[in-house]
Amino acid sequence: MSELSVDHLLGIKYLTKEDVDLIFETADHFKEVINRPIKKVPSLRDITIANLFFENSTRTRLSFELAEKRLSADVINFSAASSSVKKGETLIDTVNNILSMKVDMVVMRHPNPGAGVFLSKHVDAKIINAGDGAHEHPTQALLDSYSIRERLGEVGGKKIVIVGDILHSRVALSNIFALKLQGAEVKVCGPKTLIPKYIDKLGVQVETNLKKALKWCDVANMLRVQNERMEISYFPSTREYTQQFGLNKGLLDSLDKEIVIMHPGPINRGVEITSDVADSDQAIILDQVQNGVAVRMAVIYLLASKIKR
Ligand code: NCD
């Protein structure tokens, strides 16, 4: 197969296992490209991409922009804070104005779940969801699985625990879909209040004891508590959260095996993970960031190849 089954990347739940394999094979090629002295290919010289960020981002925005530039696409950037959205313009009007400047692809981060799906139905451009509220963050899950595959050889059959704020995390949901699709075993671990009630319907088990979860897994993906998405308190205090669900060196060293540690960033050092763990050889946090560029190049390249010209 040399084509994706989808026209947009709106969520992992729309992808097939073959799509994921194709993205990873393509990313392998681009990873080799970005390690060359000349890190650029001319593949998308005739393509224009708009990065529309209606929510804060550091890694994801820079990673997409770099991926686009390394494919030689023309890039325009938009962030809601400095735009006419503040003057009352609707999402469709904002995007149609941008598209009238002959934009082929839109990478969008938006606080509303489903914003990407909505846009894909109303505008004539390829859409990549760069995070829609607490819903999905597909490129993050793809780069996470790609990084597991790189470190452990494959994702299928591996045991992954996702630790922290599962309820508010788009990284958790997209990772669950991606890992299950590839045949991994998935558990989640965190305060009961931060685990969604429908979790078993996703084929995922819950383990509320962090040490037991770590003993079971090959990989632990440590998530940030999404305080900005909380209107009420979900646990008594940050100190208590850290005591029960924070990963520290003592806990890691008490296991009789070496597990792989992941984090999507931004890290709250000393809350969900201590600095000595985040900076240790077991952590692949910076590999994840590096792989993000190659994986996003692959997604953009594969979607661009479906543009009718
Ligand atoms: C995450 C996000 O924004 O969803 N970060 C990222 O994209 N790497 C996770 C987070 O904010 O905790």
PDB file of C-alpha atoms and ligand atoms in Angstrom:
ATOM      1  CA  MET A   1       0.000   0.000   0.000  1.00  0.00           C
ATOM      2  CA  SER A   2       1.366   3.411  -0.851  1.00  0.00           C
ATOM      3  CA  GLU A   3      -1.585   5.618   0.010  1.00  0.00           C
ATOM      4  CA  LEU A   4      -3.346   6.497   3.254  1.00  0.00           C
ATOM      5  CA  SER A   5      -6.974   5.342   3.596  1.00  0.00           C
ATOM      6  CA  VAL A   6      -7.949   8.845   4.820  1.00  0.00           C
ATOM      7  CA  ASP A   7      -7.901  12.332   3.239  1.00  0.00           C
ATOM      8  CA  HIS A   8      -7.287  14.155   6.528  1.00  0.00           C
ATOM      9  CA  LEU A   9      -5.592  13.252   9.812  1.00  0.00           C
ATOM     10  CA  LEU A  10      -8.396  14.014  12.250  1.00  0.00           C
ATOM     11  CA  GLY A  11      -7.806  11.295  14.823  1.00  0.00           C
ATOM     12  CA  ILE A  12      -6.168   7.907  15.267  1.00  0.00           C
ATOM     13  CA  LYS A  13      -9.631   6.355  15.442  1.00  0.00           C
ATOM     14  CA  TYR A  14     -10.035   6.864  11.684  1.00  0.00           C
ATOM     15  CA  LEU A  15      -6.757   5.102  10.778  1.00  0.00           C
ATOM     16  CA  THR A  16      -6.041   1.468   9.910  1.00  0.00           C
ATOM     17  CA  LYS A  17      -3.004  -0.525  11.014  1.00  0.00           C
ATOM     18  CA  GLU A  18      -1.777  -0.296   7.395  1.00  0.00           C
ATOM     19  CA  ASP A  19      -1.980   3.519   7.580  1.00  0.00           C
ATOM     20  CA  VAL A  20       0.193   3.504  10.704  1.00  0.00           C
ATOM     21  CA  ASP A  21       2.726   1.138   9.087  1.00  0.00           C
ATOM     22  CA  LEU A  22       2.875   3.348   5.989  1.00  0.00           C
ATOM     23  CA  ILE A  23       3.404   6.490   8.104  1.00  0.00           C
ATOM     24  CA  PHE A  24       6.241   4.765  10.021  1.00  0.00           C
ATOM     25  CA  GLU A  25       7.983   3.497   6.860  1.00  0.00           C
ATOM     26  CA  THR A  26       7.759   6.980   5.369  1.00  0.00           C
ATOM     27  CA  ALA A  27       9.016   8.512   8.638  1.00  0.00           C
ATOM     28  CA  ASP A  28      12.033   6.132   8.588  1.00  0.00           C
ATOM     29  CA  HIS A  29      12.970   7.651   5.244  1.00  0.00           C
ATOM     30  CA  PHE A  30      12.533  11.240   6.480  1.00  0.00           C
ATOM     31  CA  LYS A  31      14.454  10.498   9.680  1.00  0.00           C
ATOM     32  CA  GLU A  32      17.373   9.547   7.469  1.00  0.00           C
ATOM     33  CA  VAL A  33      16.886  12.811   5.496  1.00  0.00           C
ATOM     34  CA  ILE A  34      16.955  15.038   8.584  1.00  0.00           C
ATOM     35  CA  ASN A  35      20.183  13.458   9.753  1.00  0.00           C
ATOM     36  CA  ARG A  36      21.937  14.431   6.517  1.00  0.00           C
ATOM     37  CA  PRO A  37      24.064  17.605   6.310  1.00  0.00           C
ATOM     38  CA  ILE A  38      21.369  19.039   3.999  1.00  0.00           C
ATOM     39  CA  LYS A  39      18.175  18.310   5.916  1.00  0.00           C
ATOM     40  CA  LYS A  40      15.740  19.314   3.199  1.00  0.00           C
ATOM     41  CA  VAL A  41      13.939  17.668   0.300  1.00  0.00           C
ATOM     42  CA  PRO A  42      12.074  19.500  -2.495  1.00  0.00           C
ATOM     43  CA  SER A  43       8.990  17.216  -2.310  1.00  0.00           C
ATOM     44  CA  LEU A  44       6.374  19.874  -1.433  1.00  0.00           C
ATOM     45  CA  ARG A  45       7.738  22.901  -3.285  1.00  0.00           C
ATOM     46  CA  ASP A  46       4.316  23.639  -4.779  1.00  0.00           C
ATOM     47  CA  ILE A  47       2.303  23.199  -1.545  1.00  0.00           C
ATOM     48  CA  THR A  48       1.217  25.910   0.918  1.00  0.00           C
ATOM     49  CA  ILE A  49       0.405  24.986   4.506  1.00  0.00           C
ATOM     50  CA  ALA A  50      -1.280  27.134   7.174  1.00  0.00           C
ATOM     51  CA  ASN A  51      -0.589  26.411  10.833  1.00  0.00           C
ATOM     52  CA  LEU A  52      -3.609  27.650  12.787  1.00  0.00           C
ATOM     53  CA  PHE A  53      -3.097  27.580  16.547  1.00  0.00           C
ATOM     54  CA  PHE A  54      -6.109  28.623  18.610  1.00  0.00           C
ATOM     55  CA  GLU A  55      -4.480  27.199  21.755  1.00  0.00           C
ATOM     56  CA  ASN A  56      -0.978  27.446  23.240  1.00  0.00           C
ATOM     57  CA  SER A  57       1.750  25.196  21.946  1.00  0.00           C
ATOM     58  CA  THR A  58       5.534  25.068  21.841  1.00  0.00           C
ATOM     59  CA  ARG A  59       6.732  21.650  20.681  1.00  0.00           C
ATOM     60  CA  THR A  60       3.872  20.794  18.350  1.00  0.00           C
ATOM     61  CA  ARG A  61       3.855  24.140  16.532  1.00  0.00           C
ATOM     62  CA  LEU A  62       7.633  24.241  16.067  1.00  0.00           C
ATOM     63  CA  SER A  63       7.711  20.586  15.058  1.00  0.00           C
ATOM     64  CA  PHE A  64       5.041  21.029  12.377  1.00  0.00           C
ATOM     65  CA  GLU A  65       6.708  24.167  11.049  1.00  0.00           C
ATOM     66  CA  LEU A  66      10.086  22.474  10.832  1.00  0.00           C
ATOM     67  CA  ALA A  67       8.556  19.403   9.159  1.00  0.00           C
ATOM     68  CA  GLU A  68       6.860  21.622   6.564  1.00  0.00           C
ATOM     69  CA  LYS A  69      10.036  23.604   5.879  1.00  0.00           C
ATOM     70  CA  ARG A  70      12.122  20.442   5.533  1.00  0.00           C
ATOM     71  CA  LEU A  71       9.688  19.318   2.845  1.00  0.00           C
ATOM     72  CA  SER A  72      10.118  22.749   1.144  1.00  0.00           C
ATOM     73  CA  ALA A  73       6.447  23.732   1.559  1.00  0.00           C
ATOM     74  CA  ASP A  74       5.459  27.397   1.845  1.00  0.00           C
ATOM     75  CA  VAL A  75       4.293  28.047   5.401  1.00  0.00           C
ATOM     76  CA  ILE A  76       2.057  30.638   7.020  1.00  0.00           C
ATOM     77  CA  ASN A  77       1.489  30.815  10.758  1.00  0.00           C
ATOM     78  CA  PHE A  78      -1.491  32.085  12.633  1.00  0.00           C
ATOM     79  CA  SER A  79      -2.093  32.244  16.340  1.00  0.00           C
ATOM     80  CA  ALA A  80      -5.471  33.156  17.781  1.00  0.00           C
ATOM     81  CA  ALA A  81      -4.061  35.604  20.302  1.00  0.00           C
ATOM     82  CA  SER A  82      -3.022  38.032  17.528  1.00  0.00           C
ATOM     83  CA  SER A  83      -5.898  37.462  15.079  1.00  0.00           C
ATOM     84  CA  SER A  84      -9.358  38.681  14.099  1.00  0.00           C
ATOM     85  CA  VAL A  85     -10.898  35.797  16.074  1.00  0.00           C
ATOM     86  CA  LYS A  86     -10.716  38.240  18.945  1.00  0.00           C
ATOM     87  CA  LYS A  87     -12.898  40.587  16.834  1.00  0.00           C
ATOM     88  CA  GLY A  88     -15.680  37.996  16.596  1.00  0.00           C
ATOM     89  CA  GLU A  89     -14.907  36.209  13.316  1.00  0.00           C
ATOM     90  CA  THR A  90     -16.176  32.592  13.062  1.00  0.00           C
ATOM     91  CA  LEU A  91     -13.831  29.633  12.574  1.00  0.00           C
ATOM     92  CA  ILE A  92     -15.160  28.924   9.056  1.00  0.00           C
ATOM     93  CA  ASP A  93     -14.770  32.575   8.015  1.00  0.00           C
ATOM     94  CA  THR A  94     -11.248  32.745   9.412  1.00  0.00           C
ATOM     95  CA  VAL A  95     -10.237  29.563   7.620  1.00  0.00           C
ATOM     96  CA  ASN A  96     -11.971  30.409   4.325  1.00  0.00           C
ATOM     97  CA  ASN A  97     -10.185  33.755   4.258  1.00  0.00           C
ATOM     98  CA  ILE A  98      -6.897  31.955   4.684  1.00  0.00           C
ATOM     99  CA  LEU A  99      -7.795  29.350   2.057  1.00  0.00           C
ATOM    100  CA  SER A 100      -8.693  32.041  -0.496  1.00  0.00           C
ATOM    101  CA  MET A 101      -4.977  32.800  -0.465  1.00  0.00           C
ATOM    102  CA  LYS A 102      -4.574  29.344  -2.062  1.00  0.00           C
ATOM    103  CA  VAL A 103      -3.632  27.241   0.931  1.00  0.00           C
ATOM    104  CA  ASP A 104      -3.599  23.458   0.371  1.00  0.00           C
ATOM    105  CA  MET A 105      -3.349  22.133   3.906  1.00  0.00           C
ATOM    106  CA  VAL A 106      -4.332  23.298   7.377  1.00  0.00           C
ATOM    107  CA  VAL A 107      -2.688  22.152  10.606  1.00  0.00           C
ATOM    108  CA  MET A 108      -5.016  23.174  13.402  1.00  0.00           C
ATOM    109  CA  ARG A 109      -4.933  23.146  17.203  1.00  0.00           C
ATOM    110  CA  HIS A 110      -8.241  24.164  18.729  1.00  0.00           C
ATOM    111  CA  PRO A 111      -9.792  23.998  22.226  1.00  0.00           C
ATOM    112  CA  ASN A 112     -13.042  22.443  20.949  1.00  0.00           C
ATOM    113  CA  PRO A 113     -13.224  18.645  20.529  1.00  0.00           C
ATOM    114  CA  GLY A 114     -14.226  17.860  16.937  1.00  0.00           C
ATOM    115  CA  ALA A 115     -13.019  21.192  15.519  1.00  0.00           C
ATOM    116  CA  GLY A 116     -10.912  19.407  12.892  1.00  0.00           C
ATOM    117  CA  VAL A 117     -13.758  17.121  11.787  1.00  0.00           C
ATOM    118  CA  PHE A 118     -16.047  20.163  11.502  1.00  0.00           C
ATOM    119  CA  LEU A 119     -13.521  22.033   9.394  1.00  0.00           C
ATOM    120  CA  SER A 120     -12.868  19.077   7.091  1.00  0.00           C
ATOM    121  CA  LYS A 121     -16.570  19.059   6.185  1.00  0.00           C
ATOM    122  CA  HIS A 122     -16.716  22.765   5.378  1.00  0.00           C
ATOM    123  CA  VAL A 123     -13.488  23.715   3.677  1.00  0.00           C
ATOM    124  CA  ASP A 124     -11.588  22.439   0.687  1.00  0.00           C
ATOM    125  CA  ALA A 125      -8.159  21.641   2.137  1.00  0.00           C
ATOM    126  CA  LYS A 126      -6.409  18.727   3.810  1.00  0.00           C
ATOM    127  CA  ILE A 127      -6.777  19.046   7.583  1.00  0.00           C
ATOM    128  CA  ILE A 128      -4.354  17.799  10.232  1.00  0.00           C
ATOM    129  CA  ASN A 129      -5.589  17.857  13.818  1.00  0.00           C
ATOM    130  CA  ALA A 130      -2.758  19.137  16.043  1.00  0.00           C
ATOM    131  CA  GLY A 131      -4.888  18.669  19.191  1.00  0.00           C
ATOM    132  CA  ASP A 132      -8.615  19.339  19.632  1.00  0.00           C
ATOM    133  CA  GLY A 133      -9.414  20.038  23.271  1.00  0.00           C
ATOM    134  CA  ALA A 134      -9.374  16.919  25.436  1.00  0.00           C
ATOM    135  CA  HIS A 135     -10.188  14.737  22.404  1.00  0.00           C
ATOM    136  CA  GLU A 136      -7.350  13.624  20.088  1.00  0.00           C
ATOM    137  CA  HIS A 137      -3.753  14.519  19.289  1.00  0.00           C
ATOM    138  CA  PRO A 138      -2.979  12.026  16.523  1.00  0.00           C
ATOM    139  CA  THR A 139       0.546  13.100  15.532  1.00  0.00           C
ATOM    140  CA  GLN A 140       1.625  12.914  19.193  1.00  0.00           C
ATOM    141  CA  ALA A 141       0.384   9.313  19.448  1.00  0.00           C
ATOM    142  CA  LEU A 142       2.080   8.427  16.158  1.00  0.00           C
ATOM    143  CA  LEU A 143       5.418   9.854  17.276  1.00  0.00           C
ATOM    144  CA  ASP A 144       5.041   8.101  20.644  1.00  0.00           C
ATOM    145  CA  SER A 145       4.460   4.707  18.992  1.00  0.00           C
ATOM    146  CA  TYR A 146       7.251   5.405  16.510  1.00  0.00           C
ATOM    147  CA  SER A 147       9.603   6.083  19.439  1.00  0.00           C
ATOM    148  CA  ILE A 148       8.565   2.830  21.178  1.00  0.00           C
ATOM    149  CA  ARG A 149       9.143   0.927  17.920  1.00  0.00           C
ATOM    150  CA  GLU A 150      12.580   2.540  17.622  1.00  0.00           C
ATOM    151  CA  ARG A 151      13.599   1.643  21.195  1.00  0.00           C
ATOM    152  CA  LEU A 152      11.971  -1.802  21.537  1.00  0.00           C
ATOM    153  CA  GLY A 153      11.796  -3.035  17.920  1.00  0.00           C
ATOM    154  CA  GLU A 154       8.019  -3.162  17.753  1.00  0.00           C
ATOM    155  CA  VAL A 155       4.848  -1.951  19.444  1.00  0.00           C
ATOM    156  CA  GLY A 156       2.734  -5.111  19.072  1.00  0.00           C
ATOM    157  CA  GLY A 157       2.797  -7.269  22.221  1.00  0.00           C
ATOM    158  CA  LYS A 158       4.419  -4.573  24.384  1.00  0.00           C
ATOM    159  CA  LYS A 159       2.913  -3.525  27.717  1.00  0.00           C
ATOM    160  CA  ILE A 160       2.368   0.205  28.042  1.00  0.00           C
ATOM    161  CA  VAL A 161       1.055   2.083  31.075  1.00  0.00           C
ATOM    162  CA  ILE A 162      -0.200   5.646  30.665  1.00  0.00           C
ATOM    163  CA  VAL A 163       0.040   7.461  33.992  1.00  0.00           C
ATOM    164  CA  GLY A 164      -1.742  10.612  35.155  1.00  0.00           C
ATOM    165  CA  ASP A 165      -4.646  12.743  34.017  1.00  0.00           C
ATOM    166  CA  ILE A 166      -6.322  10.347  31.582  1.00  0.00           C
ATOM    167  CA  LEU A 167      -9.655  12.178  31.742  1.00  0.00           C
ATOM    168  CA  HIS A 168      -8.478  15.490  30.265  1.00  0.00           C
ATOM    169  CA  SER A 169      -5.692  14.202  28.045  1.00  0.00           C
ATOM    170  CA  ARG A 170      -5.952  14.033  24.255  1.00  0.00           C
ATOM    171  CA  VAL A 171      -2.504  12.414  24.324  1.00  0.00           C
ATOM    172  CA  ALA A 172      -3.937   9.543  26.394  1.00  0.00           C
ATOM    173  CA  LEU A 173      -6.924   8.925  24.115  1.00  0.00           C
ATOM    174  CA  SER A 174      -4.918   9.034  20.882  1.00  0.00           C
ATOM    175  CA  ASN A 175      -2.236   6.814  22.437  1.00  0.00           C
ATOM    176  CA  ILE A 176      -4.825   4.266  23.547  1.00  0.00           C
ATOM    177  CA  PHE A 177      -6.274   4.074  20.016  1.00  0.00           C
ATOM    178  CA  ALA A 178      -2.813   3.866  18.408  1.00  0.00           C
ATOM    179  CA  LEU A 179      -1.389   1.278  20.799  1.00  0.00           C
ATOM    180  CA  LYS A 180      -4.447  -0.991  20.662  1.00  0.00           C
ATOM    181  CA  LEU A 181      -4.483  -0.753  16.852  1.00  0.00           C
ATOM    182  CA  GLN A 182      -0.918  -2.073  16.799  1.00  0.00           C
ATOM    183  CA  GLY A 183      -1.619  -4.906  19.238  1.00  0.00           C
ATOM    184  CA  ALA A 184      -0.036  -3.516  22.411  1.00  0.00           C
ATOM    185  CA  GLU A 185      -1.471  -4.141  25.888  1.00  0.00           C
ATOM    186  CA  VAL A 186      -2.503  -0.907  27.598  1.00  0.00           C
ATOM    187  CA  LYS A 187      -3.178   0.001  31.220  1.00  0.00           C
ATOM    188  CA  VAL A 188      -3.913   3.415  32.678  1.00  0.00           C
ATOM    189  CA  CYS A 189      -2.894   4.540  36.160  1.00  0.00           C
ATOM    190  CA  GLY A 190      -3.950   7.637  38.066  1.00  0.00           C
ATOM    191  CA  PRO A 191      -6.410   8.962  40.634  1.00  0.00           C
ATOM    192  CA  LYS A 192      -9.855   7.356  40.084  1.00  0.00           C
ATOM    193  CA  THR A 193     -11.297  10.840  39.582  1.00  0.00           C
ATOM    194  CA  LEU A 194      -9.016  11.355  36.573  1.00  0.00           C
ATOM    195  CA  ILE A 195      -9.927   8.090  34.827  1.00  0.00           C
ATOM    196  CA  PRO A 196     -12.948   8.267  32.497  1.00  0.00           C
ATOM    197  CA  LYS A 197     -15.868   5.938  33.286  1.00  0.00           C
ATOM    198  CA  TYR A 198     -15.909   4.493  29.735  1.00  0.00           C
ATOM    199  CA  ILE A 199     -12.251   3.376  29.903  1.00  0.00           C
ATOM    200  CA  ASP A 200     -12.980  -0.382  29.847  1.00  0.00           C
ATOM    201  CA  LYS A 201     -14.903   0.076  26.584  1.00  0.00           C
ATOM    202  CA  LEU A 202     -11.571   1.090  25.030  1.00  0.00           C
ATOM    203  CA  GLY A 203     -10.087  -2.283  25.988  1.00  0.00           C
ATOM    204  CA  VAL A 204      -7.872  -0.743  28.644  1.00  0.00           C
ATOM    205  CA  GLN A 205      -7.359  -1.900  32.242  1.00  0.00           C
ATOM    206  CA  VAL A 206      -7.081   0.383  35.255  1.00  0.00           C
ATOM    207  CA  GLU A 207      -4.336   0.031  37.881  1.00  0.00           C
ATOM    208  CA  THR A 208      -4.454   2.595  40.677  1.00  0.00           C
ATOM    209  CA  ASN A 209      -1.189   1.456  42.295  1.00  0.00           C
ATOM    210  CA  LEU A 210       1.732   3.016  40.441  1.00  0.00           C
ATOM    211  CA  LYS A 211       4.334   0.515  41.648  1.00  0.00           C
ATOM    212  CA  LYS A 212       2.223  -2.431  40.464  1.00  0.00           C
ATOM    213  CA  ALA A 213       1.658  -0.719  37.106  1.00  0.00           C
ATOM    214  CA  LEU A 214       5.386  -0.123  36.685  1.00  0.00           C
ATOM    215  CA  LYS A 215       6.222  -3.739  37.596  1.00  0.00           C
ATOM    216  CA  TRP A 216       3.848  -4.888  34.858  1.00  0.00           C
ATOM    217  CA  CYS A 217       4.904  -2.603  32.016  1.00  0.00           C
ATOM    218  CA  ASP A 218       7.661  -2.300  29.413  1.00  0.00           C
ATOM    219  CA  VAL A 219       6.965   1.409  28.895  1.00  0.00           C
ATOM    220  CA  ALA A 220       5.524   4.114  31.178  1.00  0.00           C
ATOM    221  CA  ASN A 221       4.141   7.251  29.531  1.00  0.00           C
ATOM    222  CA  MET A 222       3.942   9.958  32.217  1.00  0.00           C
ATOM    223  CA  LEU A 223       1.352  12.673  31.544  1.00  0.00           C
ATOM    224  CA  ARG A 224       1.012  16.182  32.899  1.00  0.00           C
ATOM    225  CA  VAL A 225      -1.970  17.063  35.077  1.00  0.00           C
ATOM    226  CA  GLN A 226      -4.062  19.318  32.791  1.00  0.00           C
ATOM    227  CA  ASN A 227      -4.897  21.974  35.395  1.00  0.00           C
ATOM    228  CA  GLU A 228      -6.099  24.358  32.679  1.00  0.00           C
ATOM    229  CA  ARG A 229      -8.952  21.949  31.865  1.00  0.00           C
ATOM    230  CA  MET A 230     -10.147  21.608  35.474  1.00  0.00           C
ATOM    231  CA  GLU A 231     -12.833  23.727  37.046  1.00  0.00           C
ATOM    232  CA  ILE A 232     -12.887  21.701  40.260  1.00  0.00           C
ATOM    233  CA  SER A 233     -10.271  19.846  42.325  1.00  0.00           C
ATOM    234  CA  TYR A 234      -9.792  16.226  41.262  1.00  0.00           C
ATOM    235  CA  PHE A 235      -7.325  15.340  44.042  1.00  0.00           C
ATOM    236  CA  PRO A 236      -6.484  16.845  47.444  1.00  0.00           C
ATOM    237  CA  SER A 237      -3.144  18.497  46.611  1.00  0.00           C
ATOM    238  CA  THR A 238      -0.252  18.410  44.171  1.00  0.00           C
ATOM    239  CA  ARG A 239       1.955  17.024  46.959  1.00  0.00           C
ATOM    240  CA  GLU A 240      -0.408  14.117  47.484  1.00  0.00           C
ATOM    241  CA  TYR A 241      -0.647  13.498  43.715  1.00  0.00           C
ATOM    242  CA  THR A 242       3.144  13.355  43.471  1.00  0.00           C
ATOM    243  CA  GLN A 243       3.378  10.970  46.430  1.00  0.00           C
ATOM    244  CA  GLN A 244       0.993   8.505  44.800  1.00  0.00           C
ATOM    245  CA  PHE A 245       1.511   8.965  41.071  1.00  0.00           C
ATOM    246  CA  GLY A 246       4.831  10.762  40.657  1.00  0.00           C
ATOM    247  CA  LEU A 247       7.734   8.800  39.205  1.00  0.00           C
ATOM    248  CA  ASN A 248      11.059   9.112  41.040  1.00  0.00           C
ATOM    249  CA  LYS A 249      14.440   7.372  40.838  1.00  0.00           C
ATOM    250  CA  GLY A 250      13.873   5.325  43.999  1.00  0.00           C
ATOM    251  CA  LEU A 251      10.705   3.821  42.569  1.00  0.00           C
ATOM    252  CA  LEU A 252      12.332   3.139  39.215  1.00  0.00           C
ATOM    253  CA  ASP A 253      15.375   1.496  40.814  1.00  0.00           C
ATOM    254  CA  SER A 254      13.166  -0.689  43.019  1.00  0.00           C
ATOM    255  CA  LEU A 255      11.883  -2.517  39.904  1.00  0.00           C
ATOM    256  CA  ASP A 256      13.825  -5.610  38.876  1.00  0.00           C
ATOM    257  CA  LYS A 257      13.900  -4.537  35.202  1.00  0.00           C
ATOM    258  CA  GLU A 258      14.615  -1.477  33.099  1.00  0.00           C
ATOM    259  CA  ILE A 259      11.505   0.136  31.693  1.00  0.00           C
ATOM    260  CA  VAL A 260      11.311   2.888  29.066  1.00  0.00           C
ATOM    261  CA  ILE A 261      10.066   6.298  30.278  1.00  0.00           C
ATOM    262  CA  MET A 262       8.123   8.671  28.023  1.00  0.00           C
ATOM    263  CA  HIS A 263       6.549  12.109  28.420  1.00  0.00           C
ATOM    264  CA  PRO A 264       4.852  14.220  25.732  1.00  0.00           C
ATOM    265  CA  GLY A 265       5.962  17.501  27.348  1.00  0.00           C
ATOM    266  CA  PRO A 266       5.610  20.050  28.752  1.00  0.00           C
ATOM    267  CA  ILE A 267       7.077  18.420  31.883  1.00  0.00           C
ATOM    268  CA  ASN A 268       6.222  19.658  35.343  1.00  0.00           C
ATOM    269  CA  ARG A 269       9.480  18.572  36.948  1.00  0.00           C
ATOM    270  CA  GLY A 270       8.957  17.317  40.493  1.00  0.00           C
ATOM    271  CA  VAL A 271       5.213  16.724  39.989  1.00  0.00           C
ATOM    272  CA  GLU A 272       4.602  13.737  37.648  1.00  0.00           C
ATOM    273  CA  ILE A 273       8.312  13.001  37.168  1.00  0.00           C
ATOM    274  CA  THR A 274      11.517  13.975  38.974  1.00  0.00           C
ATOM    275  CA  SER A 275      14.416  15.555  37.085  1.00  0.00           C
ATOM    276  CA  ASP A 276      16.758  12.595  37.634  1.00  0.00           C
ATOM    277  CA  VAL A 277      14.244  10.284  35.913  1.00  0.00           C
ATOM    278  CA  ALA A 278      13.390  12.732  33.116  1.00  0.00           C
ATOM    279  CA  ASP A 279      17.088  13.204  32.353  1.00  0.00           C
ATOM    280  CA  SER A 280      18.078   9.512  32.729  1.00  0.00           C
ATOM    281  CA  ASP A 281      19.038   7.075  29.947  1.00  0.00           C
ATOM    282  CA  GLN A 282      15.769   5.222  30.447  1.00  0.00           C
ATOM    283  CA  ALA A 283      13.828   8.317  29.346  1.00  0.00           C
ATOM    284  CA  ILE A 284      13.287   8.786  25.596  1.00  0.00           C
ATOM    285  CA  ILE A 285      11.616  12.191  25.981  1.00  0.00           C
ATOM    286  CA  LEU A 286      13.972  14.048  23.640  1.00  0.00           C
ATOM    287  CA  ASP A 287      13.896  11.164  21.133  1.00  0.00           C
ATOM    288  CA  GLN A 288      10.127  11.660  21.039  1.00  0.00           C
ATOM    289  CA  VAL A 289      10.623  15.331  20.151  1.00  0.00           C
ATOM    290  CA  GLN A 290      13.187  14.484  17.495  1.00  0.00           C
ATOM    291  CA  ASN A 291      10.995  11.765  15.980  1.00  0.00           C
ATOM    292  CA  GLY A 292       8.057  14.181  15.936  1.00  0.00           C
ATOM    293  CA  VAL A 293       9.587  16.062  13.001  1.00  0.00           C
ATOM    294  CA  ALA A 294      10.096  12.905  10.887  1.00  0.00           C
ATOM    295  CA  VAL A 295       6.638  11.544  11.719  1.00  0.00           C
ATOM    296  CA  ARG A 296       4.967  14.883  10.876  1.00  0.00           C
ATOM    297  CA  MET A 297       6.937  15.070   7.613  1.00  0.00           C
ATOM    298  CA  ALA A 298       5.552  11.621   6.774  1.00  0.00           C
ATOM    299  CA  VAL A 299       1.945  12.577   7.562  1.00  0.00           C
ATOM    300  CA  ILE A 300       2.151  15.848   5.601  1.00  0.00           C
ATOM    301  CA  TYR A 301       3.877  14.168   2.647  1.00  0.00           C
ATOM    302  CA  LEU A 302       1.330  11.330   2.463  1.00  0.00           C
ATOM    303  CA  LEU A 303      -1.669  13.678   2.705  1.00  0.00           C
ATOM    304  CA  ALA A 304      -0.166  16.109   0.175  1.00  0.00           C
ATOM    305  CA  SER A 305       0.211  13.257  -2.305  1.00  0.00           C
ATOM    306  CA  LYS A 306      -3.609  12.981  -2.249  1.00  0.00           C
ATOM    307  CA  ILE A 307      -4.145  16.587  -3.325  1.00  0.00           C
ATOM    308  CA  LYS A 308      -5.654  16.657  -6.805  1.00  0.00           C
ATOM    309  CA  ARG A 309      -3.654  18.908  -9.066  1.00  0.00           C
TER     310      ARG A 309
HETATM  311  C1  NCD B   1       0.431  17.914  25.015  1.00  0.00           C
HETATM  312  C2  NCD B   1      -0.759  18.633  24.455  1.00  0.00           C
HETATM  313  O1  NCD B   1      -0.719  19.843  24.214  1.00  0.00           O
HETATM  314  O2  NCD B   1      -1.732  17.923  24.230  1.00  0.00           O
HETATM  315  N1  NCD B   1       1.651  18.416  24.644  1.00  0.00           N
HETATM  316  C3  NCD B   1       2.129  18.187  23.383  1.00  0.00           C
HETATM  317  O3  NCD B   1       1.465  18.397  22.395  1.00  0.00           O
HETATM  318  N2  NCD B   1       3.380  17.668  23.299  1.00  0.00           N
HETATM  319  C4  NCD B   1       0.321  17.482  26.393  1.00  0.00           C
HETATM  320  C5  NCD B   1       0.147  18.485  27.489  1.00  0.00           C
HETATM  321  O4  NCD B   1      -0.175  19.646  27.280  1.00  0.00           O
HETATM  322  O5  NCD B   1       0.303  18.055  28.643  1.00  0.00           O
END
